[in-house]
XYZ file of C-alpha atoms in Angstrom:
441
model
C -24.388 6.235 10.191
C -25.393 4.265 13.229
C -26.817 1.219 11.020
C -23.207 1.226 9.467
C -21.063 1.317 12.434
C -23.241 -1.290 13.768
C -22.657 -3.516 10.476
C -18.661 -2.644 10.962
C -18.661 -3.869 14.283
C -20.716 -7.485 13.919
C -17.334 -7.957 11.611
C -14.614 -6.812 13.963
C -15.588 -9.675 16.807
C -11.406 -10.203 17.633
C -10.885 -7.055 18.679
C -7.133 -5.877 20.720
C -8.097 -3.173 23.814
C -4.433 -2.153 24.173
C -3.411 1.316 23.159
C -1.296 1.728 19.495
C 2.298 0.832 19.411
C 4.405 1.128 16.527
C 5.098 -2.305 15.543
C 7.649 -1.326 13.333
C 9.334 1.892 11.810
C 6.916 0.627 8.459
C 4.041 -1.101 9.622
C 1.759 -0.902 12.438
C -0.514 -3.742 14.065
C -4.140 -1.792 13.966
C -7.134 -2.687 15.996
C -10.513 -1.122 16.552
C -9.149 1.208 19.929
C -6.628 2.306 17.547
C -8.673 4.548 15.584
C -9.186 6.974 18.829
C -5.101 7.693 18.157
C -5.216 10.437 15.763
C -1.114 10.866 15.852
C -0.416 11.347 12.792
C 2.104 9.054 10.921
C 3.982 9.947 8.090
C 2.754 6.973 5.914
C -0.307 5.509 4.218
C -2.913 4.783 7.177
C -6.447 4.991 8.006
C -7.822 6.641 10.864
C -11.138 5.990 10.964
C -13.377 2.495 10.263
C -15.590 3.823 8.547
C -13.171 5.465 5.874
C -12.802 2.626 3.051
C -11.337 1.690 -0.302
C -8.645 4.503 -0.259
C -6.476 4.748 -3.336
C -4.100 7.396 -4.687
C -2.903 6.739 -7.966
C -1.625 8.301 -11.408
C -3.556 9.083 -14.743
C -0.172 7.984 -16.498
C 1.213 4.420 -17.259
C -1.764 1.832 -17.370
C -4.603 3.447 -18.973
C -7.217 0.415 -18.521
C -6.927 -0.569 -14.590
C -5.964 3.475 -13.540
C -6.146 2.441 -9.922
C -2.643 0.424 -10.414
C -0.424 3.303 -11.221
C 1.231 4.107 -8.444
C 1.747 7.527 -6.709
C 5.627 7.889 -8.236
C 5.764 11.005 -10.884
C 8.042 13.385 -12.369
C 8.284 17.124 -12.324
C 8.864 16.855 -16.381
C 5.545 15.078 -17.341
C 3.150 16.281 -14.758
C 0.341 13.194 -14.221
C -2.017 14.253 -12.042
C -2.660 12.231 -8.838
C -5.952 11.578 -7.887
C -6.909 10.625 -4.606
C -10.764 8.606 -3.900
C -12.043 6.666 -1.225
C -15.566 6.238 0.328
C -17.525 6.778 4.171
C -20.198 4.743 5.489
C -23.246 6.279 5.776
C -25.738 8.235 3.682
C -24.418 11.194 5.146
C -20.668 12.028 5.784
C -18.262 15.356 7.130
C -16.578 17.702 5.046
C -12.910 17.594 4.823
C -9.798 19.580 3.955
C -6.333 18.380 2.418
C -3.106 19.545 2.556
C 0.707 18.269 1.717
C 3.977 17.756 3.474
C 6.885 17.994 2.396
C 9.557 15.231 3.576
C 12.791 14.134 3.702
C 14.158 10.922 2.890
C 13.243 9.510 6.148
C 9.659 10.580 5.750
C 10.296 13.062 8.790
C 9.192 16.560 7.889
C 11.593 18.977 5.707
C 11.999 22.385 6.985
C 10.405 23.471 3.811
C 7.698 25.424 4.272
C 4.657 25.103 1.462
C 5.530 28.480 -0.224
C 8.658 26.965 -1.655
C 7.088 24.170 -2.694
C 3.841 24.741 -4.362
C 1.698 27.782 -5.339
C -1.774 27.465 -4.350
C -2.553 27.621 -0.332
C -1.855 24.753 1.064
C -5.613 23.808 2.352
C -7.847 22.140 -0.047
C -11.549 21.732 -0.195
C -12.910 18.117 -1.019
C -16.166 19.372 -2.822
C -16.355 16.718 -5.210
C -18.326 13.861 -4.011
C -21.712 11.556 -4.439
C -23.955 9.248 -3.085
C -23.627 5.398 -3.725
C -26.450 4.185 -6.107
C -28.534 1.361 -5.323
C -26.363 -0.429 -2.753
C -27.246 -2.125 -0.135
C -24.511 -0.996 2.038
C -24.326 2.942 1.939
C -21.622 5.257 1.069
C -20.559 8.553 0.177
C -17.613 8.654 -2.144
C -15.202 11.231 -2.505
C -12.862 12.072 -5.265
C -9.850 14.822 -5.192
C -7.464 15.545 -7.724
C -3.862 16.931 -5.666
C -2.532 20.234 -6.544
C 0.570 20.610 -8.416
C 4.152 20.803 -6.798
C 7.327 22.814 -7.941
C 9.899 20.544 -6.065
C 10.804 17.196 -6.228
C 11.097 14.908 -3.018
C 8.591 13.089 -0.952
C 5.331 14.043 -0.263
C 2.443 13.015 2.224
C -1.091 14.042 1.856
C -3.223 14.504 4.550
C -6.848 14.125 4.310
C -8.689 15.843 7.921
C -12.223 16.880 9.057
C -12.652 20.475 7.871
C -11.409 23.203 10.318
C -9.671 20.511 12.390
C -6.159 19.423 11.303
C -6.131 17.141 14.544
C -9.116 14.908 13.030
C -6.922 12.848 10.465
C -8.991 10.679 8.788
C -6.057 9.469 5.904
C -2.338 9.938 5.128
C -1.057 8.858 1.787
C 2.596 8.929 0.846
C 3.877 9.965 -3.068
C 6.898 10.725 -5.006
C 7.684 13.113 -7.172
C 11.132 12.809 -9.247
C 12.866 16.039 -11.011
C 15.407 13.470 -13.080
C 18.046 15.115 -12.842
C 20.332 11.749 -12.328
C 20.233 8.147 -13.763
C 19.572 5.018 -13.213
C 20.543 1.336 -15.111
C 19.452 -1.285 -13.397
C 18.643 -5.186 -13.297
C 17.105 -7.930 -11.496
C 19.849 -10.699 -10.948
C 20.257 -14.014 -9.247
C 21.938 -13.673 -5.704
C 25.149 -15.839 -5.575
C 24.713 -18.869 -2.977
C 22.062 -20.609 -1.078
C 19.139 -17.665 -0.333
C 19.840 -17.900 -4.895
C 16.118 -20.164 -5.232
C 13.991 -17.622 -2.678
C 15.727 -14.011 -3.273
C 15.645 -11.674 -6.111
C 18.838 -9.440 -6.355
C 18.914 -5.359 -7.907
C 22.013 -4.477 -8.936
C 21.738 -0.814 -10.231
C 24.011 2.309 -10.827
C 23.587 6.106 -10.429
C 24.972 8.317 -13.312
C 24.681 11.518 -10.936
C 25.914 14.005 -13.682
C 26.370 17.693 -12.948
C 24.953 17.576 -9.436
C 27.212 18.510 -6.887
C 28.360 16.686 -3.857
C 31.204 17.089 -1.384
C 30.398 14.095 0.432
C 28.574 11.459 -2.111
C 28.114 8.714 0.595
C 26.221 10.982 2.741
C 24.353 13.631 -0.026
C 23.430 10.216 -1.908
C 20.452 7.758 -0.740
C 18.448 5.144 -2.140
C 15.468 2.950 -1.349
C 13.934 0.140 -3.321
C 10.028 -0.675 -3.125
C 8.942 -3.763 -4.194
C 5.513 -3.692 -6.220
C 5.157 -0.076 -5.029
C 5.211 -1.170 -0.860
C 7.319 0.497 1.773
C 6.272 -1.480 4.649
C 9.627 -3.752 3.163
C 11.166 -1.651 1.043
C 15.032 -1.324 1.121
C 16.149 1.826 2.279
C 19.518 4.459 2.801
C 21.481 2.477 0.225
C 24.985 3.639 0.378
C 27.280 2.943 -2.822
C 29.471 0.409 -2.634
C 31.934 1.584 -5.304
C 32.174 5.364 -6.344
C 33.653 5.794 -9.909
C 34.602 9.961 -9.791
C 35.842 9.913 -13.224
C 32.375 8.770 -14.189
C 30.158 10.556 -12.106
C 28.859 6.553 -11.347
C 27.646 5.769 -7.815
C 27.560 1.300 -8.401
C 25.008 -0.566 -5.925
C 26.523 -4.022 -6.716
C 26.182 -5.497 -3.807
C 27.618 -9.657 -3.341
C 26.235 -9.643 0.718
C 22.236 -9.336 0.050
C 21.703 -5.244 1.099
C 20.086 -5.195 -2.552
C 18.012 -8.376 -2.150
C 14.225 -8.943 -1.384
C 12.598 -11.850 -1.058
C 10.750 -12.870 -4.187
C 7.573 -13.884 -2.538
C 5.383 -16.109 -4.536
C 2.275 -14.718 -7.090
C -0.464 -13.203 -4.837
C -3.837 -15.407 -4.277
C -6.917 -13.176 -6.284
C -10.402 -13.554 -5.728
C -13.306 -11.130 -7.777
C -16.080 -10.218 -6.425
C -17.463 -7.873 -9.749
C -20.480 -9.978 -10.136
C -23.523 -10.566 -7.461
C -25.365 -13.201 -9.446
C -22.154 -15.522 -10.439
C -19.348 -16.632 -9.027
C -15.885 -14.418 -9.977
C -12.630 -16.473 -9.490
C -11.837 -17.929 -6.120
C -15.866 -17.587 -5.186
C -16.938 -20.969 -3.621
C -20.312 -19.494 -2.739
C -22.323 -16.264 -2.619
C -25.227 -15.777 -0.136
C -27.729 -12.359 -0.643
C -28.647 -11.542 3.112
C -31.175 -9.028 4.561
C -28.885 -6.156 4.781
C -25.457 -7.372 2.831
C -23.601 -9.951 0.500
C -21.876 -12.841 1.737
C -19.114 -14.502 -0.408
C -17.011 -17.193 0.684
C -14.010 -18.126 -1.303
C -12.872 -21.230 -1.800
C -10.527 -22.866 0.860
C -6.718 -21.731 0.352
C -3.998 -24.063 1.039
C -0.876 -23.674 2.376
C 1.854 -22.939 -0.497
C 5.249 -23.193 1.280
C 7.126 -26.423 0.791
C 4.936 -26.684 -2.634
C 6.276 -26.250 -6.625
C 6.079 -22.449 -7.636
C 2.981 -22.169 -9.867
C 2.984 -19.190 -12.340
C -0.059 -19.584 -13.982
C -1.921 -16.269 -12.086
C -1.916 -13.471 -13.808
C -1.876 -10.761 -10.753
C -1.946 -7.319 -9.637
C 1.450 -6.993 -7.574
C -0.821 -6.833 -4.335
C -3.343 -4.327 -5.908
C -6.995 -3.961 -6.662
C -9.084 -2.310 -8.742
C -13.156 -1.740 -7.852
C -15.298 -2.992 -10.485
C -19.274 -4.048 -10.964
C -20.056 -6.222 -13.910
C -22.819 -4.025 -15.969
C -22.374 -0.882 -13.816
C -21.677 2.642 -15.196
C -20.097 4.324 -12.248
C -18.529 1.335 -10.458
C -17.392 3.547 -8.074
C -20.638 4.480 -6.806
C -22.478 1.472 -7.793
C -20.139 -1.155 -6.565
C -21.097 -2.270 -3.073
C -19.338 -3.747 -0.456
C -19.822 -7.412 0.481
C -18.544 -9.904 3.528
C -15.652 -11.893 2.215
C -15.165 -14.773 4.334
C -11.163 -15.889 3.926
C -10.547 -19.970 5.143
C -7.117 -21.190 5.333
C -6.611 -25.327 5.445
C -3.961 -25.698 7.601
C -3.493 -29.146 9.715
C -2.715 -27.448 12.896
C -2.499 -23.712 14.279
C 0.312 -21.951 13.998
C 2.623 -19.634 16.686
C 0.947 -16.381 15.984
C -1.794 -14.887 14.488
C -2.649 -14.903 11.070
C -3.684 -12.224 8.813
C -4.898 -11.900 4.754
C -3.415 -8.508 3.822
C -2.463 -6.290 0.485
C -2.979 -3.205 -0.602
C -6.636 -3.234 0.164
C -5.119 -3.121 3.803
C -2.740 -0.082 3.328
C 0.052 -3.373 3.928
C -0.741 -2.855 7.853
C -1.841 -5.827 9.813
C -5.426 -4.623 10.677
C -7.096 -6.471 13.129
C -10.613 -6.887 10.856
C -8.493 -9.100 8.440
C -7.191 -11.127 11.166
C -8.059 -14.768 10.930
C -8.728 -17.372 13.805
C -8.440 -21.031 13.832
C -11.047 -23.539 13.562
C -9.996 -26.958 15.390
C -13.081 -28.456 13.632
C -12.611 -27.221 10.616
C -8.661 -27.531 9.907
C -8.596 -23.832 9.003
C -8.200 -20.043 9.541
C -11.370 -18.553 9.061
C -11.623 -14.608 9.068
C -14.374 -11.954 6.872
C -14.380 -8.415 6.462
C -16.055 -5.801 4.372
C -14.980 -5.075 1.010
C -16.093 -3.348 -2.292
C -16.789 -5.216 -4.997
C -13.623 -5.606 -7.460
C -10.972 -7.648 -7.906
C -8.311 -8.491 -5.013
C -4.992 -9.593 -4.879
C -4.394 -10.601 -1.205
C -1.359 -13.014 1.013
C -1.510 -14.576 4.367
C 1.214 -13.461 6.832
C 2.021 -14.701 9.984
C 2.627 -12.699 13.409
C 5.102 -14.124 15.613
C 3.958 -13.903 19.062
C 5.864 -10.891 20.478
C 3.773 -9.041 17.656
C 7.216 -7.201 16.440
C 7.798 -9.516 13.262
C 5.529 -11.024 10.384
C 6.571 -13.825 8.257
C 4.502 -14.195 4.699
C 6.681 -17.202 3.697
C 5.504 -19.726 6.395
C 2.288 -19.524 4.319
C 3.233 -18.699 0.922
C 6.609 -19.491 0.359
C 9.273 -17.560 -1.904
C 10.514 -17.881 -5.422
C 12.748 -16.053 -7.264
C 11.036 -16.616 -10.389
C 8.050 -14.668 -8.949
C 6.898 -11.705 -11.200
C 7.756 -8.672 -9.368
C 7.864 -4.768 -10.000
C 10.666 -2.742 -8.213
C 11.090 0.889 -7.918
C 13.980 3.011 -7.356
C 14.602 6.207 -5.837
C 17.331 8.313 -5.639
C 17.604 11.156 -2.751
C 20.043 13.845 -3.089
C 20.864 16.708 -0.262
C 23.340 19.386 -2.025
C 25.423 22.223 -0.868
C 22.733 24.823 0.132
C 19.609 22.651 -0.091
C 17.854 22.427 3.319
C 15.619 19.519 1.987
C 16.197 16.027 0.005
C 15.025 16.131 -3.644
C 14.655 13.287 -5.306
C 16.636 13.060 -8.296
C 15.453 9.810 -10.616
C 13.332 7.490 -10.131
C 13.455 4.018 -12.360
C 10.846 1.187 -12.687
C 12.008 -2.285 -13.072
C 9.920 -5.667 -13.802
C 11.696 -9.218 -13.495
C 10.399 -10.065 -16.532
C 11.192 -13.867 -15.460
């Protein structure tokens, strides 16, 4: 465990000493110190370096790359979730699970787990294994959640056994009962944000549910490609149709707008021997793998470039000629370089799902006078990556992702809705229907 945490911390050389501060009500700013904060918060986050490669995913929807599906089910079809994720080390704690039931807000319903599930809420994590033949070492752990009875949303928390205090992972999901609908569809916003922004127009068909107050018993957010560090949230109607039972979100001012982004960069990393896309070089040290990938440029300002075939921020672990890529895959350096003329004001980070969307302080990447560039590494497992750059502004309270990459509207994007509902007598928000969208551009 030692050689690991030794390994971890050659990486994280920029390292923050000031205590954790919420950066934002969806995304924190996470450094090394950090870690000694076990408060938990009610959204996916890490707790401890040496916990890696976290994903909690769906055995519906894509059957090839499972590790895509997001965490967004209903009551109806019942797709089990599966939670897996690795320690460093050839050795490694046991740990417990539980869920939470929460409102809308992600603050914690008054529900307590009785009403919402059947087995005892405290779960065992006896299923895990030793990696095989990697250089880096790692146990990896796989869990498969228990069943719920209720809709709404849910966290899990992953702790060391015996001690709910010791959070080592939180992991938001959904679960819908589908009980409304939803129509929706990506248009083009009217005026000049009309080339960067992509605009959901949608309407709730809340049929026999009762309300006395639809503005306040009805909420919505939006996620787009399955993140809530931006996702729209507490949509209010703007027209009510009572004779319909039709809540319209049809909004002309941009409350229903994102920013389309632009494709996300990929690099692979499946293969030790050859280069995967984006690879400029590989190097097969003493104790690890070294990739570099090939110098990124700056895409803001340039023509919108389609060609990428992407995975909405995701990744998926995979080891060309391996078995059990999850236990065979290892983890590698991946060195990140950025061409940019001149540094800008803030600090720059490469972040995506592999990052749980925070702004860790391992992916941060520092500028290079000599060089022209922001270079940055940090430890990964061998897969396939989609990845940004985002920019920090220098009060740390804001990031900016189109200083670097730009934003399109004709970017493919995936959007989720969800539709809360508090009724007379409930003392918890369900959520009612749930509806995926693509832009299909």
């Amino acid at each position: 465990m030692n050689y690991i945490k030794n390994i971890l911390s050659f990486f994280l050389i920029f390292i923050f000493s000031y205590q954790i501060q919420a950066q934002s009500k969806k995304w924190e700013l996470v450094s090394m110190s950090d870690y000694k904060n076990k408060k938990i918060r009610y959204a996916d986050f890490i707790y401890d370096p040496n916990v890696r490669t976290v994903q909690l995913y769906t055995l519906g929807g894509n059957l090839v790359d499972k590790q895509l599906n997001l965490p967004i089910i209903s009551l109806r079809k019942r797709v089990p979730i599966i939670l897996e994720f690795d320690v460093f080390g050839d050795d490694a704690d046991y740990y417990e699970a539980e869920l939470v039931h929460c409102n809308r807000d992600w603050t914690p319903s008054e529900l307590q787990p009785i009403e919402f599930m059947k087995d005892y809420n405290s779960f065992k994590l006896n299923d895990f294994d030793f990696s095989i033949n990697t250089r880096v070492p790692f146990v990896h752990f796989k869990f498969q959640l228990p069943q719920v009875q209720m809709s709404g949303n849910y966290l899990l928390m992953v702790y060391k056994e015996g001690n709910k205090k010791d959070l080592i992972i939180t992991k938001r999901f959904v679960v819908s009962e589908e009980t409304a609908a939803i129509g929706a569809k990506v248009v083009d916003r009217i005026g000049g944000q009309r080339r960067y922004e992509q605009q959901i127009d949608f309407s709730v068909n809340y049929k026999n549910l009762v309300s006395v107050n639809l503005k306040r018993d009805f909420s919505v957010a939006i996620l787009q490609n399955g993140r809530w560090d931006n996702s729209l949230e507490n949509l209010k109607p703007r027209f009510i149709k009572g004779h319909e039972n039709t809540l319209d979100y049809s909004y002309s001012n941009g409350e229903n707008s994102f920013l389309g982004s632009n494709e996300f960069r990929v690099f692979e990393t499946s293969s030790i021997n050859g280069g995967g896309p984006s690879i400029s070089t590989t190097d097969v040290l003493k104790n690890f793998t070294r990739v570099r990938l090939h110098n990124d440029l700056v895409r803001n300002g340039k023509a919108f470039n389609q060609q990428q075939n992407d995975y909405n921020g995701g990744y998926v672990i995979h080891a060309f000629g391996k078995q059990e890529p999850w236990l065979e895959a290892d983890y590698m350096e991946v060195v990140f370089n950025l061409k940019v003329d001149g540094p800008y004001q803030g600090d720059v980070y490469a972040y995506g799902s592999f990052s749980e969307w925070q702004l860790n302080e391992e992916y941060k990447l520092v500028y290079d006078p000599q060089k022209k560039s922001y270079v940055g590494s940090a430890l990964l497992k061998q897969g396939r990556y989609d990845y940004m750059y985002t920019v920090l502004d220098p009060s740390k309270t804001k990031r900016d992702d189109r200083i670097i990459e730009g934003s399109f509207n004709l970017t493919r994007n995936t959007y989720d809705i969800i539709v809360y509902y508090r009724g007379p007598g409930d003392r918890a928000d369900r959520v009612v229907a749930i509806k995926k969208l693509n832009t299909n551009r």
